[in-house]
Amino acid sequence: MEVVKYILGFGRRWSSPMIMFLFAVIFGAKLADAAKNAMTVGIGFLGLSLLIGFMVSSLSSSTEAMVKNLNLHYEVLDLGWPLISAFSLAALSLPVVYALCFITNLIMISTNTTKTLNVDFWNYWHFVFAGIIVEQVTGSFWIGIFASWITFIITLKIADYIAPHVQKFCDTPNVTITQAEIVAWAPLGIPDGIGLSIVSR
């Protein structure tokens, strides 16, 4: 697990392409194809980071003006996912959760209980964080691990369900979304979408 921590330490911009490359080679892909796909993922993350940075810099002046003009005073600062992910990746439960989730994923694929292979190891921190919250509430390390495990399984099942929608929207075959914070909206988003389609007829 020290190797995993070392790779994740590079950040998702580098760790995700490296992991994608390794898995592609392990599963028999040609080196050229594996490298091409890994570079595509890396460039995608880089472009996304640049876009988010541009949006934040563009909105910061407007936000400051709004706070000043409305005389708003806030005592809580939302530092977003970077702080939470760093906190989760430093947790004692990290090696257990990563190993348990990945082994569970392989077992579920072999038993046809899921069609999704979650290789987005960087974002496994979502499952670690879910366990940390439960551990803090219950005071039990192992109940926290169980919560991480259950969160992972539920996420896989929802990822299976939304896969056709994701593939249609992105016009990309054989993909889905496995981030816990994203798929958590599916039980709300899908009924809302159905309702809106009925109303708009």
PDB file of C-alpha atoms in Angstrom:
ATOM      1  CA  MET A   1       0.000   0.000   0.000  1.00  0.00           C
ATOM      2  CA  GLU A   2       2.991   2.309   0.357  1.00  0.00           C
ATOM      3  CA  VAL A   3       3.371   2.103  -3.421  1.00  0.00           C
ATOM      4  CA  VAL A   4      -0.284   3.107  -3.832  1.00  0.00           C
ATOM      5  CA  LYS A   5       0.163   6.032  -1.437  1.00  0.00           C
ATOM      6  CA  TYR A   6       3.277   7.099  -3.358  1.00  0.00           C
ATOM      7  CA  ILE A   7       1.428   7.079  -6.690  1.00  0.00           C
ATOM      8  CA  LEU A   8      -1.590   8.897  -5.249  1.00  0.00           C
ATOM      9  CA  GLY A   9       0.778  11.479  -3.813  1.00  0.00           C
ATOM     10  CA  PHE A  10       1.334  12.823  -7.327  1.00  0.00           C
ATOM     11  CA  GLY A  11      -2.273  14.029  -7.409  1.00  0.00           C
ATOM     12  CA  ARG A  12      -5.041  12.905  -9.749  1.00  0.00           C
ATOM     13  CA  ARG A  13      -3.476  14.719 -12.704  1.00  0.00           C
ATOM     14  CA  TRP A  14      -0.617  12.206 -12.653  1.00  0.00           C
ATOM     15  CA  SER A  15      -1.798   9.280 -10.526  1.00  0.00           C
ATOM     16  CA  SER A  16      -4.904   8.474 -12.577  1.00  0.00           C
ATOM     17  CA  PRO A  17      -3.038   8.238 -15.927  1.00  0.00           C
ATOM     18  CA  MET A  18      -0.315   6.123 -14.290  1.00  0.00           C
ATOM     19  CA  ILE A  19      -2.874   3.733 -12.823  1.00  0.00           C
ATOM     20  CA  MET A  20      -4.803   3.576 -16.109  1.00  0.00           C
ATOM     21  CA  PHE A  21      -1.581   2.730 -17.958  1.00  0.00           C
ATOM     22  CA  LEU A  22      -0.653  -0.025 -15.502  1.00  0.00           C
ATOM     23  CA  PHE A  23      -4.095  -1.619 -15.637  1.00  0.00           C
ATOM     24  CA  ALA A  24      -4.231  -1.446 -19.425  1.00  0.00           C
ATOM     25  CA  VAL A  25      -0.893  -3.262 -19.649  1.00  0.00           C
ATOM     26  CA  ILE A  26      -1.947  -5.825 -17.026  1.00  0.00           C
ATOM     27  CA  PHE A  27      -5.133  -6.612 -18.956  1.00  0.00           C
ATOM     28  CA  GLY A  28      -3.212  -7.133 -22.186  1.00  0.00           C
ATOM     29  CA  ALA A  29      -3.472  -3.820 -24.034  1.00  0.00           C
ATOM     30  CA  LYS A  30      -0.697  -2.782 -26.392  1.00  0.00           C
ATOM     31  CA  LEU A  31       1.831  -0.387 -24.879  1.00  0.00           C
ATOM     32  CA  ALA A  32       1.054   2.262 -27.492  1.00  0.00           C
ATOM     33  CA  ASP A  33      -2.695   2.076 -26.816  1.00  0.00           C
ATOM     34  CA  ALA A  34      -2.153   2.076 -23.054  1.00  0.00           C
ATOM     35  CA  ALA A  35       0.103   5.129 -23.274  1.00  0.00           C
ATOM     36  CA  LYS A  36      -2.334   6.939 -25.585  1.00  0.00           C
ATOM     37  CA  ASN A  37      -5.292   6.339 -23.269  1.00  0.00           C
ATOM     38  CA  ALA A  38      -3.283   7.331 -20.198  1.00  0.00           C
ATOM     39  CA  MET A  39      -2.186  10.564 -21.877  1.00  0.00           C
ATOM     40  CA  THR A  40      -5.796  11.295 -22.869  1.00  0.00           C
ATOM     41  CA  VAL A  41      -6.882  10.949 -19.244  1.00  0.00           C
ATOM     42  CA  GLY A  42      -4.005  13.159 -18.076  1.00  0.00           C
ATOM     43  CA  ILE A  43      -4.754  15.861 -20.642  1.00  0.00           C
ATOM     44  CA  GLY A  44      -8.422  15.723 -19.657  1.00  0.00           C
ATOM     45  CA  PHE A  45      -7.577  16.315 -16.000  1.00  0.00           C
ATOM     46  CA  LEU A  46      -5.204  19.137 -16.957  1.00  0.00           C
ATOM     47  CA  GLY A  47      -7.864  20.837 -19.076  1.00  0.00           C
ATOM     48  CA  LEU A  48     -10.426  20.430 -16.312  1.00  0.00           C
ATOM     49  CA  SER A  49      -8.052  21.966 -13.758  1.00  0.00           C
ATOM     50  CA  LEU A  50      -7.374  24.924 -16.051  1.00  0.00           C
ATOM     51  CA  LEU A  51     -11.099  25.444 -16.624  1.00  0.00           C
ATOM     52  CA  ILE A  52     -11.896  25.331 -12.905  1.00  0.00           C
ATOM     53  CA  GLY A  53      -9.034  27.723 -12.159  1.00  0.00           C
ATOM     54  CA  PHE A  54     -10.338  30.143 -14.780  1.00  0.00           C
ATOM     55  CA  MET A  55     -13.870  29.961 -13.384  1.00  0.00           C
ATOM     56  CA  VAL A  56     -12.692  30.548  -9.816  1.00  0.00           C
ATOM     57  CA  SER A  57     -10.542  33.521 -10.796  1.00  0.00           C
ATOM     58  CA  SER A  58     -13.405  34.984 -12.843  1.00  0.00           C
ATOM     59  CA  LEU A  59     -15.965  34.607 -10.078  1.00  0.00           C
ATOM     60  CA  SER A  60     -13.776  35.702  -7.162  1.00  0.00           C
ATOM     61  CA  SER A  61     -14.085  39.427  -7.886  1.00  0.00           C
ATOM     62  CA  SER A  62     -17.861  39.132  -8.296  1.00  0.00           C
ATOM     63  CA  THR A  63     -18.129  37.197  -5.043  1.00  0.00           C
ATOM     64  CA  GLU A  64     -16.057  39.756  -3.156  1.00  0.00           C
ATOM     65  CA  ALA A  65     -18.230  42.578  -4.522  1.00  0.00           C
ATOM     66  CA  MET A  66     -21.411  40.749  -3.497  1.00  0.00           C
ATOM     67  CA  VAL A  67     -20.139  40.190   0.052  1.00  0.00           C
ATOM     68  CA  LYS A  68     -19.113  43.831   0.347  1.00  0.00           C
ATOM     69  CA  ASN A  69     -22.301  45.335  -1.129  1.00  0.00           C
ATOM     70  CA  LEU A  70     -24.653  43.090   0.852  1.00  0.00           C
ATOM     71  CA  ASN A  71     -22.610  43.524   4.031  1.00  0.00           C
ATOM     72  CA  LEU A  72     -22.347  39.767   4.522  1.00  0.00           C
ATOM     73  CA  HIS A  73     -20.215  38.216   7.248  1.00  0.00           C
ATOM     74  CA  TYR A  74     -19.330  34.540   7.185  1.00  0.00           C
ATOM     75  CA  GLU A  75     -17.408  32.714   9.878  1.00  0.00           C
ATOM     76  CA  VAL A  76     -17.055  29.375   8.069  1.00  0.00           C
ATOM     77  CA  LEU A  77     -14.725  28.879   5.102  1.00  0.00           C
ATOM     78  CA  ASP A  78     -15.498  26.031   2.704  1.00  0.00           C
ATOM     79  CA  LEU A  79     -12.124  24.719   1.545  1.00  0.00           C
ATOM     80  CA  GLY A  80     -13.732  22.135  -0.730  1.00  0.00           C
ATOM     81  CA  TRP A  81     -12.545  18.683  -1.714  1.00  0.00           C
ATOM     82  CA  PRO A  82      -8.744  19.241  -1.673  1.00  0.00           C
ATOM     83  CA  LEU A  83      -8.625  19.419   2.126  1.00  0.00           C
ATOM     84  CA  ILE A  84     -11.054  16.515   2.590  1.00  0.00           C
ATOM     85  CA  SER A  85      -9.197  14.318   0.104  1.00  0.00           C
ATOM     86  CA  ALA A  86      -5.850  15.036   1.776  1.00  0.00           C
ATOM     87  CA  PHE A  87      -7.401  14.231   5.147  1.00  0.00           C
ATOM     88  CA  SER A  88      -8.856  10.971   3.799  1.00  0.00           C
ATOM     89  CA  LEU A  89      -5.654   9.884   2.048  1.00  0.00           C
ATOM     90  CA  ALA A  90      -3.802  10.265   5.357  1.00  0.00           C
ATOM     91  CA  ALA A  91      -6.333   8.144   7.291  1.00  0.00           C
ATOM     92  CA  LEU A  92      -5.287   4.923   9.020  1.00  0.00           C
ATOM     93  CA  SER A  93      -8.150   3.118   7.295  1.00  0.00           C
ATOM     94  CA  LEU A  94      -6.854   3.928   3.797  1.00  0.00           C
ATOM     95  CA  PRO A  95      -4.960   0.655   3.096  1.00  0.00           C
ATOM     96  CA  VAL A  96      -7.829  -1.486   4.400  1.00  0.00           C
ATOM     97  CA  VAL A  97     -10.505   0.391   2.448  1.00  0.00           C
ATOM     98  CA  TYR A  98      -8.527   0.442  -0.807  1.00  0.00           C
ATOM     99  CA  ALA A  99      -7.741  -3.275  -0.655  1.00  0.00           C
ATOM    100  CA  LEU A 100     -11.245  -4.280   0.466  1.00  0.00           C
ATOM    101  CA  CYS A 101     -12.986  -2.202  -2.195  1.00  0.00           C
ATOM    102  CA  PHE A 102     -10.801  -3.365  -5.067  1.00  0.00           C
ATOM    103  CA  ILE A 103     -11.042  -7.046  -4.087  1.00  0.00           C
ATOM    104  CA  THR A 104     -14.814  -6.654  -3.703  1.00  0.00           C
ATOM    105  CA  ASN A 105     -14.966  -5.098  -7.172  1.00  0.00           C
ATOM    106  CA  LEU A 106     -13.111  -8.052  -8.714  1.00  0.00           C
ATOM    107  CA  ILE A 107     -15.375 -10.543  -6.911  1.00  0.00           C
ATOM    108  CA  MET A 108     -18.514  -8.710  -8.056  1.00  0.00           C
ATOM    109  CA  ILE A 109     -17.305  -8.681 -11.665  1.00  0.00           C
ATOM    110  CA  SER A 110     -16.470 -12.397 -11.549  1.00  0.00           C
ATOM    111  CA  THR A 111     -19.938 -13.157 -10.123  1.00  0.00           C
ATOM    112  CA  ASN A 112     -21.705 -10.823 -12.589  1.00  0.00           C
ATOM    113  CA  THR A 113     -23.117  -8.681  -9.784  1.00  0.00           C
ATOM    114  CA  THR A 114     -21.630  -5.588 -11.418  1.00  0.00           C
ATOM    115  CA  LYS A 115     -20.416  -4.603 -14.871  1.00  0.00           C
ATOM    116  CA  THR A 116     -18.294  -1.731 -13.582  1.00  0.00           C
ATOM    117  CA  LEU A 117     -14.572  -1.915 -12.855  1.00  0.00           C
ATOM    118  CA  ASN A 118     -13.713   1.139 -10.783  1.00  0.00           C
ATOM    119  CA  VAL A 119     -10.090   2.001 -11.578  1.00  0.00           C
ATOM    120  CA  ASP A 120     -10.456   5.606 -10.434  1.00  0.00           C
ATOM    121  CA  PHE A 121      -8.262   4.883  -7.415  1.00  0.00           C
ATOM    122  CA  TRP A 122      -7.657   8.555  -6.729  1.00  0.00           C
ATOM    123  CA  ASN A 123     -11.338   9.012  -5.897  1.00  0.00           C
ATOM    124  CA  TYR A 124     -11.475   5.996  -3.600  1.00  0.00           C
ATOM    125  CA  TRP A 125     -10.932   8.648  -0.946  1.00  0.00           C
ATOM    126  CA  HIS A 126     -14.706   9.241  -1.099  1.00  0.00           C
ATOM    127  CA  PHE A 127     -15.261   5.804   0.415  1.00  0.00           C
ATOM    128  CA  VAL A 128     -12.540   6.375   2.992  1.00  0.00           C
ATOM    129  CA  PHE A 129     -14.169   9.649   4.009  1.00  0.00           C
ATOM    130  CA  ALA A 130     -17.586   8.010   4.395  1.00  0.00           C
ATOM    131  CA  GLY A 131     -16.002   5.527   6.777  1.00  0.00           C
ATOM    132  CA  ILE A 132     -14.239   8.281   8.712  1.00  0.00           C
ATOM    133  CA  ILE A 133     -17.555  10.046   9.352  1.00  0.00           C
ATOM    134  CA  VAL A 134     -19.189   6.837  10.598  1.00  0.00           C
ATOM    135  CA  GLU A 135     -16.141   6.016  12.721  1.00  0.00           C
ATOM    136  CA  GLN A 136     -16.312   9.425  14.386  1.00  0.00           C
ATOM    137  CA  VAL A 137     -20.015   8.958  15.148  1.00  0.00           C
ATOM    138  CA  THR A 138     -19.834   5.347  16.366  1.00  0.00           C
ATOM    139  CA  GLY A 139     -16.327   5.316  17.790  1.00  0.00           C
ATOM    140  CA  SER A 140     -15.658   2.034  15.980  1.00  0.00           C
ATOM    141  CA  PHE A 141     -12.886   1.671  13.408  1.00  0.00           C
ATOM    142  CA  TRP A 142     -14.414  -1.487  11.922  1.00  0.00           C
ATOM    143  CA  ILE A 143     -17.921  -0.085  11.646  1.00  0.00           C
ATOM    144  CA  GLY A 144     -16.306   2.756   9.704  1.00  0.00           C
ATOM    145  CA  ILE A 145     -14.635   0.206   7.413  1.00  0.00           C
ATOM    146  CA  PHE A 146     -18.000  -1.506   6.913  1.00  0.00           C
ATOM    147  CA  ALA A 147     -19.576   1.848   6.012  1.00  0.00           C
ATOM    148  CA  SER A 148     -16.835   2.461   3.426  1.00  0.00           C
ATOM    149  CA  TRP A 149     -17.433  -0.994   1.968  1.00  0.00           C
ATOM    150  CA  ILE A 150     -21.217  -0.569   1.758  1.00  0.00           C
ATOM    151  CA  THR A 151     -20.780   2.881   0.179  1.00  0.00           C
ATOM    152  CA  PHE A 152     -18.497   1.352  -2.454  1.00  0.00           C
ATOM    153  CA  ILE A 153     -20.973  -1.422  -3.319  1.00  0.00           C
ATOM    154  CA  ILE A 154     -23.923   0.979  -3.556  1.00  0.00           C
ATOM    155  CA  THR A 155     -21.847   3.282  -5.763  1.00  0.00           C
ATOM    156  CA  LEU A 156     -21.028   0.396  -8.113  1.00  0.00           C
ATOM    157  CA  LYS A 157     -24.689  -0.593  -8.430  1.00  0.00           C
ATOM    158  CA  ILE A 158     -25.744   2.983  -9.165  1.00  0.00           C
ATOM    159  CA  ALA A 159     -22.851   3.296 -11.638  1.00  0.00           C
ATOM    160  CA  ASP A 160     -24.224   0.230 -13.438  1.00  0.00           C
ATOM    161  CA  TYR A 161     -27.685   1.769 -13.557  1.00  0.00           C
ATOM    162  CA  ILE A 162     -26.622   5.163 -14.872  1.00  0.00           C
ATOM    163  CA  ALA A 163     -24.117   3.749 -17.385  1.00  0.00           C
ATOM    164  CA  PRO A 164     -26.517   3.885 -20.382  1.00  0.00           C
ATOM    165  CA  HIS A 165     -27.417   7.500 -19.563  1.00  0.00           C
ATOM    166  CA  VAL A 166     -23.750   8.498 -19.199  1.00  0.00           C
ATOM    167  CA  GLN A 167     -22.770   6.744 -22.430  1.00  0.00           C
ATOM    168  CA  LYS A 168     -25.605   8.383 -24.356  1.00  0.00           C
ATOM    169  CA  PHE A 169     -24.898  11.855 -22.988  1.00  0.00           C
ATOM    170  CA  CYS A 170     -21.111  11.636 -23.469  1.00  0.00           C
ATOM    171  CA  ASP A 171     -21.401   9.683 -26.741  1.00  0.00           C
ATOM    172  CA  THR A 172     -18.745   7.326 -25.370  1.00  0.00           C
ATOM    173  CA  PRO A 173     -19.252   3.550 -25.092  1.00  0.00           C
ATOM    174  CA  ASN A 174     -18.398   1.391 -22.081  1.00  0.00           C
ATOM    175  CA  VAL A 175     -18.021   4.192 -19.537  1.00  0.00           C
ATOM    176  CA  THR A 176     -19.865   5.295 -16.424  1.00  0.00           C
ATOM    177  CA  ILE A 177     -19.306   7.499 -13.369  1.00  0.00           C
ATOM    178  CA  THR A 178     -18.049   5.952 -10.132  1.00  0.00           C
ATOM    179  CA  GLN A 179     -17.459   8.992  -7.933  1.00  0.00           C
ATOM    180  CA  ALA A 180     -19.571   8.653  -4.803  1.00  0.00           C
ATOM    181  CA  GLU A 181     -20.349  12.369  -4.648  1.00  0.00           C
ATOM    182  CA  ILE A 182     -21.656  12.272  -8.230  1.00  0.00           C
ATOM    183  CA  VAL A 183     -23.678   9.054  -8.257  1.00  0.00           C
ATOM    184  CA  ALA A 184     -25.294  10.081  -4.967  1.00  0.00           C
ATOM    185  CA  TRP A 185     -27.409  12.491  -7.008  1.00  0.00           C
ATOM    186  CA  ALA A 186     -28.687   9.780  -9.352  1.00  0.00           C
ATOM    187  CA  PRO A 187     -31.656   8.707  -7.158  1.00  0.00           C
ATOM    188  CA  LEU A 188     -32.803  12.337  -7.263  1.00  0.00           C
ATOM    189  CA  GLY A 189     -31.679  13.320 -10.744  1.00  0.00           C
ATOM    190  CA  ILE A 190     -33.228  10.435 -12.685  1.00  0.00           C
ATOM    191  CA  PRO A 191     -36.786  10.856 -11.284  1.00  0.00           C
ATOM    192  CA  ASP A 192     -36.464  14.619 -11.765  1.00  0.00           C
ATOM    193  CA  GLY A 193     -35.429  14.069 -15.369  1.00  0.00           C
ATOM    194  CA  ILE A 194     -38.375  11.743 -15.981  1.00  0.00           C
ATOM    195  CA  GLY A 195     -40.751  14.240 -14.381  1.00  0.00           C
ATOM    196  CA  LEU A 196     -39.426  17.138 -16.440  1.00  0.00           C
ATOM    197  CA  SER A 197     -39.690  15.122 -19.659  1.00  0.00           C
ATOM    198  CA  ILE A 198     -43.336  14.359 -18.870  1.00  0.00           C
ATOM    199  CA  VAL A 199     -44.136  17.991 -18.056  1.00  0.00           C
ATOM    200  CA  SER A 200     -42.399  19.293 -21.184  1.00  0.00           C
ATOM    201  CA  ARG A 201     -44.416  17.090 -23.546  1.00  0.00           C
TER     202      ARG A 201
END
